[in-house]
Short mmCIF file of C-alpha atoms in Angstrom, two decimals:
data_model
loop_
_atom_site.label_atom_id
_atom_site.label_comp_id
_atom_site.label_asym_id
_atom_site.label_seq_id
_atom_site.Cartn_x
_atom_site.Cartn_y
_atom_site.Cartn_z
CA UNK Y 149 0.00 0.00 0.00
CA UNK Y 150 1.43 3.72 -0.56
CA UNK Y 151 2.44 5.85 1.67
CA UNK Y 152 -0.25 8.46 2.29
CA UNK Y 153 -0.10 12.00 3.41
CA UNK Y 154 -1.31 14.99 5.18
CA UNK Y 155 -0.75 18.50 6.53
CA UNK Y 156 0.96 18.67 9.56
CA UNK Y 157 -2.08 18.66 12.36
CA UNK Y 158 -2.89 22.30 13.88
CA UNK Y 159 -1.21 23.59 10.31
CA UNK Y 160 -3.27 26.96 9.16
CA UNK Y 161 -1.80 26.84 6.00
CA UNK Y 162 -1.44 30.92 5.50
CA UNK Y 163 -0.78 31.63 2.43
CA UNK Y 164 -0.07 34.47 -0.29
CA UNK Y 165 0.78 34.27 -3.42
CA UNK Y 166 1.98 36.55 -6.79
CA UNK Y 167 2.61 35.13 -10.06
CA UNK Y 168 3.92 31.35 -9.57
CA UNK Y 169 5.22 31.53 -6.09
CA UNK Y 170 3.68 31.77 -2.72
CA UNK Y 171 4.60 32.88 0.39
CA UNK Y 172 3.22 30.55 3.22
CA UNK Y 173 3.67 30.89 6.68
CA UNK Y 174 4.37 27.18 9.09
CA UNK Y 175 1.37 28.41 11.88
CA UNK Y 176 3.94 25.57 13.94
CA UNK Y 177 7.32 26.32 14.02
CA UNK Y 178 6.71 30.00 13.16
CA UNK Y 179 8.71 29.89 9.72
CA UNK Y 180 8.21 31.23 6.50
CA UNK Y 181 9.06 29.80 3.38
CA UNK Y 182 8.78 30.89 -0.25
CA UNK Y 183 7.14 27.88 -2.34
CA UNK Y 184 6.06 27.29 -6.27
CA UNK Y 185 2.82 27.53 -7.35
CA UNK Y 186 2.65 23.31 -7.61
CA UNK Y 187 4.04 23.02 -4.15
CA UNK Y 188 1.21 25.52 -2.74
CA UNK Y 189 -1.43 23.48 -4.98
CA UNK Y 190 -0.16 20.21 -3.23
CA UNK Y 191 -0.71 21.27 -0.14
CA UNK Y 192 -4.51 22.78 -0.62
CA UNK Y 193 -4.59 19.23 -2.34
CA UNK Y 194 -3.59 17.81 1.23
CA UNK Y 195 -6.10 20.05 2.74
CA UNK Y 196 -8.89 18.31 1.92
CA UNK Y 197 -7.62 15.40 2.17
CA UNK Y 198 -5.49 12.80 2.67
CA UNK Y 199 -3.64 11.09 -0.40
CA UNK Y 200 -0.54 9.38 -1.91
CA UNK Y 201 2.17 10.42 -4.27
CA UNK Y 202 0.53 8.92 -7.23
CA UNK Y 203 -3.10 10.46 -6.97
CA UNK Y 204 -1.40 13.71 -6.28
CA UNK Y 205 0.33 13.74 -9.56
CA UNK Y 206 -2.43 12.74 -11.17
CA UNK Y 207 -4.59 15.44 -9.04
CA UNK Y 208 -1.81 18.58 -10.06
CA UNK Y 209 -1.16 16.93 -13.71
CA UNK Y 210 2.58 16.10 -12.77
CA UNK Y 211 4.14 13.73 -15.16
CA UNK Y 212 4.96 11.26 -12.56
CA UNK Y 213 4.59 10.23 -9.14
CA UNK Y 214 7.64 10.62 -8.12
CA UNK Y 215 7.94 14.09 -8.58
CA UNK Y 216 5.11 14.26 -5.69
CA UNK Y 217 7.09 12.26 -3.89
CA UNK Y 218 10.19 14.86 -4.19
CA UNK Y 219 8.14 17.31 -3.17
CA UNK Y 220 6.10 16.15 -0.18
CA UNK Y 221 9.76 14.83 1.02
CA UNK Y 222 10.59 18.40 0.61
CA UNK Y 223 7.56 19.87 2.38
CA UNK Y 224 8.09 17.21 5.30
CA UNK Y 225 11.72 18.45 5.54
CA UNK Y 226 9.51 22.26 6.37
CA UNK Y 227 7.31 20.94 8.86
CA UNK Y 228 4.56 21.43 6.49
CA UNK Y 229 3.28 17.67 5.74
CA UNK Y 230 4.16 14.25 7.12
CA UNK Y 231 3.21 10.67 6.32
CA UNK Y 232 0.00 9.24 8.18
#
């Protein structure tokens, strides 16, 4: 079975954005980090709910499934997701 993920719990996920990057502040460890527009769109994708690598790059349109998995390890290494 894949790996699935989520937000971190208690994460508000504040966010701006301008052009293809976003701004989005970790509610948790009090950090902000500058992401790309797919990286912001995963996590709103994680938002509503849990998922995998694979029906996340299907979700965002990402040619394959391990570039979701890049990124989520990514993310986890912000605080911003980890595996459930």
């Amino acid at each position: 079975m894949a790996q699935r993920w989520r937000l971190a719990p208690g994460q508000t996920l504040l966010h701006r954005g301008w052009a293809e990057e976003y701004v989005v502040y970790n509610s948790l460890s009090g950090d902000t980090h500058l992401l790309t527009a797919v990286a912001m769109q995963l996590l709103l994708a994680l938002r509503d709910a849990e998922a995998d690598a694979a029906a996340l790059a299907q979700r965002l349109s990402l040619p394959e499934a391990e570039d979701a998995a890049d990124l989520l390890a990514d993310l986890q290494e912000l605080d911003l997701v980890e595996p459930c």
